[in-house]
XYZ file of C-alpha atoms in Angstrom:
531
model
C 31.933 -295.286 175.749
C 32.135 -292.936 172.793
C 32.916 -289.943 175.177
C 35.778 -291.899 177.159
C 37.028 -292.902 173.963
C 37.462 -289.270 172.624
C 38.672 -288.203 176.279
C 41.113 -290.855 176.009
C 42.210 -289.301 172.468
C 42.283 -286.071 173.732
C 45.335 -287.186 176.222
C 46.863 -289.053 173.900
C 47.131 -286.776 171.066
C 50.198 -284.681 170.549
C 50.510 -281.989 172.653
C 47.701 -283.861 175.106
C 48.962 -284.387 178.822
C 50.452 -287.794 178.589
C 52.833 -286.153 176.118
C 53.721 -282.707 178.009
C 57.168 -282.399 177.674
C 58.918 -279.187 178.752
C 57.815 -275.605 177.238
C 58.690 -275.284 173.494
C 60.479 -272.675 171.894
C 58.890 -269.522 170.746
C 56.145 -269.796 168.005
C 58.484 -268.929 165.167
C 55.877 -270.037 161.992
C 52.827 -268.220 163.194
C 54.434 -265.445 163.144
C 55.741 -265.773 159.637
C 53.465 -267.876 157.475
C 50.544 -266.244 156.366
C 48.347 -267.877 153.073
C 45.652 -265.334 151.445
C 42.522 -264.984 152.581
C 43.505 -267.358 154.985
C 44.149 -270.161 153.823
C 46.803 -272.608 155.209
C 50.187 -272.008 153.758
C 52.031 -274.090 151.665
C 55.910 -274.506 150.469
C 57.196 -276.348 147.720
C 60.655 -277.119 146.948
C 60.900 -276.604 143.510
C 63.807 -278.628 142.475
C 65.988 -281.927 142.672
C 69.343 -282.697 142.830
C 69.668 -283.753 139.193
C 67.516 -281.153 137.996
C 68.402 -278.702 134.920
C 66.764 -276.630 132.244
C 66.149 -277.635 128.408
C 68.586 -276.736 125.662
C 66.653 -273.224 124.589
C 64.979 -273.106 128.454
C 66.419 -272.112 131.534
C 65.652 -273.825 134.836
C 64.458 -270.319 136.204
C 61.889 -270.144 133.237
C 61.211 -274.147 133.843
C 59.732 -272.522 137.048
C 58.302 -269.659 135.684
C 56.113 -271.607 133.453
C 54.877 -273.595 135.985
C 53.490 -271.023 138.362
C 50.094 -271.188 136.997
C 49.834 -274.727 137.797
C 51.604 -274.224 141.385
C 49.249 -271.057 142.206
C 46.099 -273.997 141.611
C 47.862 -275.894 144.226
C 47.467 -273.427 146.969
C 51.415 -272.580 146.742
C 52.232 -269.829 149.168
C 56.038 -269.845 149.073
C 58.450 -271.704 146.615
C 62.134 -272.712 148.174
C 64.769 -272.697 145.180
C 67.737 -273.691 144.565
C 71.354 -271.459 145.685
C 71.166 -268.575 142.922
C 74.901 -268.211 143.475
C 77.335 -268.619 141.422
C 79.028 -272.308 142.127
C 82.240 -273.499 141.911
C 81.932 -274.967 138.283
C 79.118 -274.211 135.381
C 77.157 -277.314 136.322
C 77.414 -276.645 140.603
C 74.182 -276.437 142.110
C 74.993 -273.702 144.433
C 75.821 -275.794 147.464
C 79.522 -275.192 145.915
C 79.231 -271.410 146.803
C 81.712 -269.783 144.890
C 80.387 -266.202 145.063
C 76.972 -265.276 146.986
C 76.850 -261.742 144.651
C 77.209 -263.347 141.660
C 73.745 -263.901 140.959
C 74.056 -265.834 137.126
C 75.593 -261.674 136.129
C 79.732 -261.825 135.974
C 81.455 -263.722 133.831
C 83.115 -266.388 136.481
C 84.220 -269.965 137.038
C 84.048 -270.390 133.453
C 80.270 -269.292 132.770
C 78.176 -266.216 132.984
C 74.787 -268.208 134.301
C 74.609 -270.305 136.970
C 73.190 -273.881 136.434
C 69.634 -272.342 136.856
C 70.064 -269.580 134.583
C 70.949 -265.978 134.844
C 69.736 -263.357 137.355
C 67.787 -261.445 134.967
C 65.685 -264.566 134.389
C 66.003 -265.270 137.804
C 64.218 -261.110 138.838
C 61.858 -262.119 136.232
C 60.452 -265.681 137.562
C 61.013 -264.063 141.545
C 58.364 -260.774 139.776
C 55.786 -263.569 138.196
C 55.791 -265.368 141.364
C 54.858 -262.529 143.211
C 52.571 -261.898 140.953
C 50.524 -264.737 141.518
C 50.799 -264.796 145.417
C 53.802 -266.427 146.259
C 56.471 -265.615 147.796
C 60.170 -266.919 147.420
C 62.260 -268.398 149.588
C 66.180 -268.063 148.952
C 68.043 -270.740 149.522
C 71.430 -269.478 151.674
C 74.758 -271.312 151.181
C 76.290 -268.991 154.022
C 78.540 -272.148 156.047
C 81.603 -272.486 153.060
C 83.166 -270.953 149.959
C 84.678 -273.309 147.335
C 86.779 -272.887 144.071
C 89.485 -269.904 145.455
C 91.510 -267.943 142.618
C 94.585 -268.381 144.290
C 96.438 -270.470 146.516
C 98.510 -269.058 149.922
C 100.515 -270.393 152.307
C 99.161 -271.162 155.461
C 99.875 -272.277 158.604
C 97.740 -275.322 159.824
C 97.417 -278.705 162.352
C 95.756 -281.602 160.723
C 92.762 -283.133 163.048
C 91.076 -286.457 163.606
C 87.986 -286.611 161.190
C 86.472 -288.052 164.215
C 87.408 -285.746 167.138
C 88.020 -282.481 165.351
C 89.616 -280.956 168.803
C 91.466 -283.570 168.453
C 95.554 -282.169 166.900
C 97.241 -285.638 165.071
C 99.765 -283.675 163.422
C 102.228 -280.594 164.267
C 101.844 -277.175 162.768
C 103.094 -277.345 159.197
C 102.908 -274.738 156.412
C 100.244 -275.655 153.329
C 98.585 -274.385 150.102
C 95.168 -273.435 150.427
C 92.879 -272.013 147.812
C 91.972 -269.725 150.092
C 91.926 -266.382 148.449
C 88.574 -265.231 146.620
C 89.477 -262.047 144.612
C 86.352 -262.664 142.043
C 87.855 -260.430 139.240
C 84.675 -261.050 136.716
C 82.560 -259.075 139.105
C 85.861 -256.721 139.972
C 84.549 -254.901 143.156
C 80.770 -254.302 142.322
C 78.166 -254.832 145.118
C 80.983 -255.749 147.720
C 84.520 -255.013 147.645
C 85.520 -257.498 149.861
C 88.509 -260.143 149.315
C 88.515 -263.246 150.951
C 91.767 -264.505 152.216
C 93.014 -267.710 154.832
C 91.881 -264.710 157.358
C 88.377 -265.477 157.230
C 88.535 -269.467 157.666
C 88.427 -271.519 160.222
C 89.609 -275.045 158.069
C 90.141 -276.490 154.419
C 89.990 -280.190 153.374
C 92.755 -280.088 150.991
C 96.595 -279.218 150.952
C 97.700 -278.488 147.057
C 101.547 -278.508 148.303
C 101.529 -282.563 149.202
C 98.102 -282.942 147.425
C 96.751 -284.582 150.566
C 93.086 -284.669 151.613
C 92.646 -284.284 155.097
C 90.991 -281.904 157.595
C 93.276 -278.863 158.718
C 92.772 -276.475 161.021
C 94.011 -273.340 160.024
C 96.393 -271.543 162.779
C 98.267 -268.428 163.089
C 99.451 -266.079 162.039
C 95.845 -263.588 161.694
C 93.136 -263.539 163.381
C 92.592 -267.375 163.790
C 90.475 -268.325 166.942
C 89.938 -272.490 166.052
C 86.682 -273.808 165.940
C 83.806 -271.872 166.835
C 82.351 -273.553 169.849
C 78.701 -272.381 169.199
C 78.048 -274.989 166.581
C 77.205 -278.842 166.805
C 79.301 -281.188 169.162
C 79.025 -283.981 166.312
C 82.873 -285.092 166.204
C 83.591 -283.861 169.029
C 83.139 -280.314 167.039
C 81.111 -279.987 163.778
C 82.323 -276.468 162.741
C 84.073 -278.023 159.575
C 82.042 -279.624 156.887
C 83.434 -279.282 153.542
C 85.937 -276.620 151.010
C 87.327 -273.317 152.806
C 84.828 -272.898 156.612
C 84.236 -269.750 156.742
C 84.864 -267.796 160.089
C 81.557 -266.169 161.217
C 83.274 -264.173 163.946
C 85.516 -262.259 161.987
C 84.255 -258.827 161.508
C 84.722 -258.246 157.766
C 82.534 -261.638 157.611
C 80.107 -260.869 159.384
C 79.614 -257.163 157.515
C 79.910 -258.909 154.368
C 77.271 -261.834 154.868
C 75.089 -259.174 156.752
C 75.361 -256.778 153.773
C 74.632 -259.401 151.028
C 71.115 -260.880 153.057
C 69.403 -257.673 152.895
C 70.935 -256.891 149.537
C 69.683 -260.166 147.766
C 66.194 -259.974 148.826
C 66.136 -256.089 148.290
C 68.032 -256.743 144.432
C 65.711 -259.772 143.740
C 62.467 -259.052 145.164
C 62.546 -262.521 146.680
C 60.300 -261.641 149.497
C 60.203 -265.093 151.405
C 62.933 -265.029 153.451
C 65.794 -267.549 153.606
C 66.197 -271.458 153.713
C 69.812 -271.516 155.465
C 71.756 -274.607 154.582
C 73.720 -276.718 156.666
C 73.340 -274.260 160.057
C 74.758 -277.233 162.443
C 77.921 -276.055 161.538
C 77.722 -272.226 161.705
C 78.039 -270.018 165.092
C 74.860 -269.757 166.006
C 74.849 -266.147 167.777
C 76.137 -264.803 164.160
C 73.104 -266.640 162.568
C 71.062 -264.611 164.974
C 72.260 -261.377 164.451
C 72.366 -262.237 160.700
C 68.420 -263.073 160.634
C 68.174 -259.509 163.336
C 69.867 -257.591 161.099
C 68.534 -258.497 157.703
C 64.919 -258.273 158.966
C 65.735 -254.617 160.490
C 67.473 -253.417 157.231
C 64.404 -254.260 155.233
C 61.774 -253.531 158.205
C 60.660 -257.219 158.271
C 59.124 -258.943 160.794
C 57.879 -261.332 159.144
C 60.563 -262.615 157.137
C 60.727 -266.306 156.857
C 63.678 -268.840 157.637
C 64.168 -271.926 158.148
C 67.090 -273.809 159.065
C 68.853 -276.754 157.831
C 69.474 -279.228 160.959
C 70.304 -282.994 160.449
C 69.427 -284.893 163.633
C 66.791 -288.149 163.727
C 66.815 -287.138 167.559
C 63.584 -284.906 168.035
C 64.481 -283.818 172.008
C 68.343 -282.954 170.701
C 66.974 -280.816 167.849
C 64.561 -279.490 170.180
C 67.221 -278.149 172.487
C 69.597 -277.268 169.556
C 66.759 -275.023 168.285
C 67.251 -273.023 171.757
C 70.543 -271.413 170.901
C 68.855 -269.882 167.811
C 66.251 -268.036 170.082
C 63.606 -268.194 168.418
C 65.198 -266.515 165.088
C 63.980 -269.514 162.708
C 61.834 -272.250 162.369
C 63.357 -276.255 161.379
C 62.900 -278.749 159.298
C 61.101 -281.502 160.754
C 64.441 -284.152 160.239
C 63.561 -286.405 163.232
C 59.949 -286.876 161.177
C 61.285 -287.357 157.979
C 63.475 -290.284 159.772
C 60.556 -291.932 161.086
C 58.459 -291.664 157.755
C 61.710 -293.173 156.039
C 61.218 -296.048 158.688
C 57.253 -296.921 158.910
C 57.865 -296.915 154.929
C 60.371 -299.805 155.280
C 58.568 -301.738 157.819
C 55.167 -301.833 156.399
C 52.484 -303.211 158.305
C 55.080 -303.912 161.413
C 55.500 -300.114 162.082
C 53.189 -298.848 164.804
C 51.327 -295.726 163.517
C 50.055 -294.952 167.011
C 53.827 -293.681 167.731
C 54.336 -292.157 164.025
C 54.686 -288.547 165.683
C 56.432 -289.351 168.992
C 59.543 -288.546 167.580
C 58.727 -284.983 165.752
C 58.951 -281.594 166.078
C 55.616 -281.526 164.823
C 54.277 -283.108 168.007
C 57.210 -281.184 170.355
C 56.868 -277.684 168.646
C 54.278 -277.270 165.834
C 54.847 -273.709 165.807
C 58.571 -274.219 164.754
C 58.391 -277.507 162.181
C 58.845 -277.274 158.703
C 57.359 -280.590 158.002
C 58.619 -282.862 154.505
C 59.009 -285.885 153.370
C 61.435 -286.278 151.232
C 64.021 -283.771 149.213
C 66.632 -283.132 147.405
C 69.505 -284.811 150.043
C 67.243 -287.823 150.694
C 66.692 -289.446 147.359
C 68.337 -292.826 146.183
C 72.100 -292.026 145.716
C 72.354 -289.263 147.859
C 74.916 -288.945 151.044
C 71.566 -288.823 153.148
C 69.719 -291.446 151.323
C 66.800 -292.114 153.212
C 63.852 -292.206 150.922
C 60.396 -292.578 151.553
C 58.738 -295.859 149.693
C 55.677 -295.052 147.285
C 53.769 -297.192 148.904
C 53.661 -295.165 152.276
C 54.628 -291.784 150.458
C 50.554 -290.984 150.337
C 50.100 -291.885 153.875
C 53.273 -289.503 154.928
C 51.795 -286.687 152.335
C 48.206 -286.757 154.466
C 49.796 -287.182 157.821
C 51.807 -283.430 156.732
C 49.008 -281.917 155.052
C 46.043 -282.528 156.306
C 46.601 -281.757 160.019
C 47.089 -278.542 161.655
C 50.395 -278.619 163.225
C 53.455 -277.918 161.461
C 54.007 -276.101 157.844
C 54.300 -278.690 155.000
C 57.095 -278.341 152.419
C 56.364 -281.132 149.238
C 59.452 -282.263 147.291
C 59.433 -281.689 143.346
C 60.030 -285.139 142.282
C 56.384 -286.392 144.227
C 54.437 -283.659 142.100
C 56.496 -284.018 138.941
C 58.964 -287.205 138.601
C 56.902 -289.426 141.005
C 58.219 -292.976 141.773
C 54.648 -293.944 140.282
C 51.848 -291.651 138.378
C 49.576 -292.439 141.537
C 52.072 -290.538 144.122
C 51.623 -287.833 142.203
C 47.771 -287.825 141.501
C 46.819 -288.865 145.394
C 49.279 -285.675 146.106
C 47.448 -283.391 144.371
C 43.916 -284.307 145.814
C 45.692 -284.031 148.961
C 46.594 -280.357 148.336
C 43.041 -279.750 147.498
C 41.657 -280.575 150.559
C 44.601 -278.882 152.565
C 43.201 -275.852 150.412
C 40.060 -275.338 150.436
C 38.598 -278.033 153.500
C 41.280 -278.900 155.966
C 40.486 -276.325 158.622
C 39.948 -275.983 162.310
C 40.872 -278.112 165.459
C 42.313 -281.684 165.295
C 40.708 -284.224 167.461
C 42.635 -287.700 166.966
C 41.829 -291.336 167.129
C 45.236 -293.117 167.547
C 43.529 -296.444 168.644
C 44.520 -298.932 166.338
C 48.110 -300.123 165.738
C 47.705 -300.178 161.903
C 44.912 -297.727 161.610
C 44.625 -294.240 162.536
C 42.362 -291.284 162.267
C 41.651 -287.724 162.974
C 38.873 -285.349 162.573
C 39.693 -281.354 161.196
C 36.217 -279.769 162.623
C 36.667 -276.753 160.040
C 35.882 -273.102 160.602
C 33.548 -270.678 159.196
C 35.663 -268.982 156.624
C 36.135 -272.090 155.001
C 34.503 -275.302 155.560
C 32.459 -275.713 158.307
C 31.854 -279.404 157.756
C 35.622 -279.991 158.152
C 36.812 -283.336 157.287
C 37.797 -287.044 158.633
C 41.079 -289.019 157.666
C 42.002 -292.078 157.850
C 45.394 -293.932 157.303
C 45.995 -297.711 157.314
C 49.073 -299.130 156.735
C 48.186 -302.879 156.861
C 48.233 -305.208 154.019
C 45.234 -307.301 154.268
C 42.017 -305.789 155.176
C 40.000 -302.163 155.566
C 39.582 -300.806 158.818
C 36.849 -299.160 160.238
C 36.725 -296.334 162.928
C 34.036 -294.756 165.005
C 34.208 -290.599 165.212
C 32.794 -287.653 165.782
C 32.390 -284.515 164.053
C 31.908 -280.887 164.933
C 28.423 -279.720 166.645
C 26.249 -278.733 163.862
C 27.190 -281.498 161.282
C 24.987 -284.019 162.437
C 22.960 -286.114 159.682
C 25.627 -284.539 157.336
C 26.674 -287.109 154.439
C 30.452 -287.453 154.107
C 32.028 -289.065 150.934
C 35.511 -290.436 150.715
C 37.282 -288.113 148.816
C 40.027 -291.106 147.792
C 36.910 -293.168 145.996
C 33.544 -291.023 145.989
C 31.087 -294.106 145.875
C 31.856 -294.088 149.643
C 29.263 -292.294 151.681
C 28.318 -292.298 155.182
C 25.487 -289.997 157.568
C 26.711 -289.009 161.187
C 23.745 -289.559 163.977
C 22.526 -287.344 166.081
C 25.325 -287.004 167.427
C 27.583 -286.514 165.204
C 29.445 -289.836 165.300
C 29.755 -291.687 162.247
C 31.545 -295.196 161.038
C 34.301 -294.451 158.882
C 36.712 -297.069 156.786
C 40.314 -297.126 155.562
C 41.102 -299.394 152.674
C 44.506 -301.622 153.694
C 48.045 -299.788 152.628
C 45.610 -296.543 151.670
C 44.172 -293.023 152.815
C 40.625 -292.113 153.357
C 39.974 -288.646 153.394
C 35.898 -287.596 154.030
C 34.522 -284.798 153.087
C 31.354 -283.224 153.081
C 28.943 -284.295 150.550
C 28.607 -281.196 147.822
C 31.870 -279.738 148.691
C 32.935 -278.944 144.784
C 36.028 -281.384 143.675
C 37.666 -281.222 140.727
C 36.381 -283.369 138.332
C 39.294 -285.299 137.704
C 39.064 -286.594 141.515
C 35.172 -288.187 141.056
């Protein structure tokens, strides 16, 4: 019974043949995520939406500080904010103003950017490195916002539901449109940006009317790319000027600045690439090509930016992008949001149907919340404490997919035990979290799996547990790796717990109700805040 039962698991766990779907795209994260000594790789974002530095502190040495901390936590890579310069003082970046204005020229009304300036930035990227990690820029590449100066242009207004969609004639409006950034005057690029190298604006400053326009003729205006999402009927336009990736001085110009930034930072990570349903994707492509042959690598890192709770769409979006970058796990996070909300009614058996973790492990960034999906946010979609630990193991303690935790769950947690369950949960994924994944999706409230660890690191691997009902443990029968039998495991979660496998291996394992049990090998050294 015990064998039928794993050979049963075996089909039914992701990837297994009742869930075979079509070939997945290439295996984008293996070959760019790496953790020393090899260890399993980790990203945090380091940042929220409201977040800023102290009166004498910037946000950049905020960061800085903490890297000692974030280096315990088996940290690989750190995604930051946009180090551009924004449209205002306070911007976050998102309101790219000027992608070579690092926090240097003075601009928009302040020489630093909301994080600080790029001297403190080169110094936090340096102390970073190093410690081991590596840091990822954040690349606001899809808009430009807060022009110097208006021009008249010719443009059709469009339905904000079908943007092919013309419910207007051609008329003549203001646009701020041209970017002649006269703080930096000329250095690093030269390049002015005029109504030549948009697609669309959101605002006409000659009626004062906010509406979507298409910008027309006369230059070198081709409409909407048609290599982006087919959201609203087209989903080039998002927000401020929409930049034209086709036109040549563009593309030199973002091309230039990708190798540039990394090269002038030392921000070695690669790039998180914002809002990329939007942008052409063949100019994405040659973007990542060209930056990573400029600086001879590989191995650079990115990720993109894709909203979509549909895990087969994304899955075919992520074609057009050949392979170039690996995603954020969206369709995940959606489903996470959802089990959180339904409590005890949400199936866990199905908790990874919907996921690019189950559909392409090699290409999932996996998260559970950030900075777009906290309460208040256009996205809002936030993940309860009460099922945030159970959505932290599910990303961190199996093999598939590379986990990216949110700021606010290690630092401004909903509730002090989000963030202390977290952190024992990054322990494990350090240093005993290893090897195949053998999984026990059985029970519609209860699930398990078994990590059956490797030499380098734990050969005892580790069992875990997740139970999201609200009334009683639950108790599972599994088996562990060959060798580990009449091996004591502990509960890492509450370390009175002990059980012994037989002879063969198998052993009874429980789950307390709306918790995480996480066993480990008796005598593997925990911190001794976690006993």
């Amino acid at each position: 019974m015990d064998q039928l039962k794993s050979w049963i698991g075996q089909l039914l766990r992701p990837g297994g043949l009742i869930f075979r779907s079509a070939p997945a795209p290439p295996a984008t994260l293996k070959k760019f995520t790496k953790g020393p000594e090899g260890r399993n790789p980790l990203m945090i974002q380091f940042f929220e939406w409201d977040s800023k530095g102290e009166a004498i502190k910037s946000w950049w040495r905020v960061f800085e500080d903490a890297l000692p901390e974030l280096e315990e936590l088996g940290c690989t890579q750190v995604w930051l904010p946009p180090p551009n310069k924004a449209m205002i003082p306070e911007g976050r970046g998102y309101d790219a103003y000027d992608l070579w204005d690092l926090g240097e020229f003075e601009q928009r009304g302040a020489t630093a950017t909301r994080w600080g300036t790029k001297t403190e930035f080169i110094s936090a990227v340096q102390a970073a490195k190093d410690r081991g990690i590596e840091i990822i820029i954040d690349a606001v590449l899809n808009h430009k916002m807060g022009g110097d100066e208006k021009e008249t242009v010719q443009a059709v207004e469009v339905d904000p539901l079908n943007r092919n969609r013309e419910i207007g004639r051609q008329v003549d409006i203001e646009a701020w449109s041209s970017f002649t950034f006269k703080g930096r005057n000329g250095k690093y690029s030269d390049m002015v940006w005029t109504s030549d190298h948009f697609t669309g604006t959101d605002f006409d400053a000659k009626t004062r009317k906010n509406a979507i326009f298409r910008i027309t003729g006369p230059g070198k205006h081709e409409g909407w790319s048609q290599r982006v999402d087919n959201e609203l009927g087209n989903y080039d336009y998002l927000l401020g000027m929409d930049i034209d990736h086709r036109h040549p001085e563009v593309q030199k110009d973002i091309k230039d600045w990708g190798s540039w930034v990394i090269n002038e930072t030392g921000a070695s990570g690669g790039f998180r690439l914002d809002a990329i349903k939007h942008m052409d994707s063949q100019f994405l492509c040659e973007f990542l090509r060209s930056t990573r042959e400029t600086l001879g690598r590989s191995d650079l890192l990115a990720v993109g930016e894709y909203w979509t709770s549909n895990a087969n769409l994304l899955r075919e979006r992520m074609s057009k992008f050949m392979g170039e970058l690996a995603f954020f796990d969206v369709p995940l996070h959606h489903t996470l949001h959802d089990a959180s909300q339904r409590g005890r009614r949400f199936d866990l058996r199905r908790i990874l149907r919907n996921s690019l973790m189950r559909l392409c492990p090699d290409d999932a960034v996996t998260f559970v919340d950030n900075h777009d999906t906290v309460i208040g946010q256009t996205l809002e979609s936030w993940v309860g404490a009460s099922f945030k630990p159970l959505a932290y193991a599910l990303i961190l303690l199996r093999e598939e997919g590379y986990p990216c935790v949110f700021y606010n769950d290690l630092f401004k947690p909903d509730t002090p035990e989000v963030a202390a369950t977290l952190r024992k949960f990054l322990f494990v994924r350090r240093n005993i979290a290893y090897g195949a994944t053998r999984d026990y999706f059985f029970d519609r409230n209860c699930i398990a799996w078994v990590r059956h660890g490797d030499k380098e690191h734990n050969p005892g691997g580790c069992i875990v547990m997740l139970n999201n009902g609200t009334t009683r443990a639950k108790t599972t029968r599994v088996q562990v790796s060959e060798g580990n039998t009449g091996k004591t495991y502990i509960n890492y979660m509450k370390p009175s717990e002990k059980v012994t496998t037989d002879h063969r291996g198998f052993c009874q394992v429980t789950c307390p109700p709306s918790g995480v049990a996480v066993w480990i090998p008796a005598g593997v050294g925990v911190p001794r805040d976690s006993q």
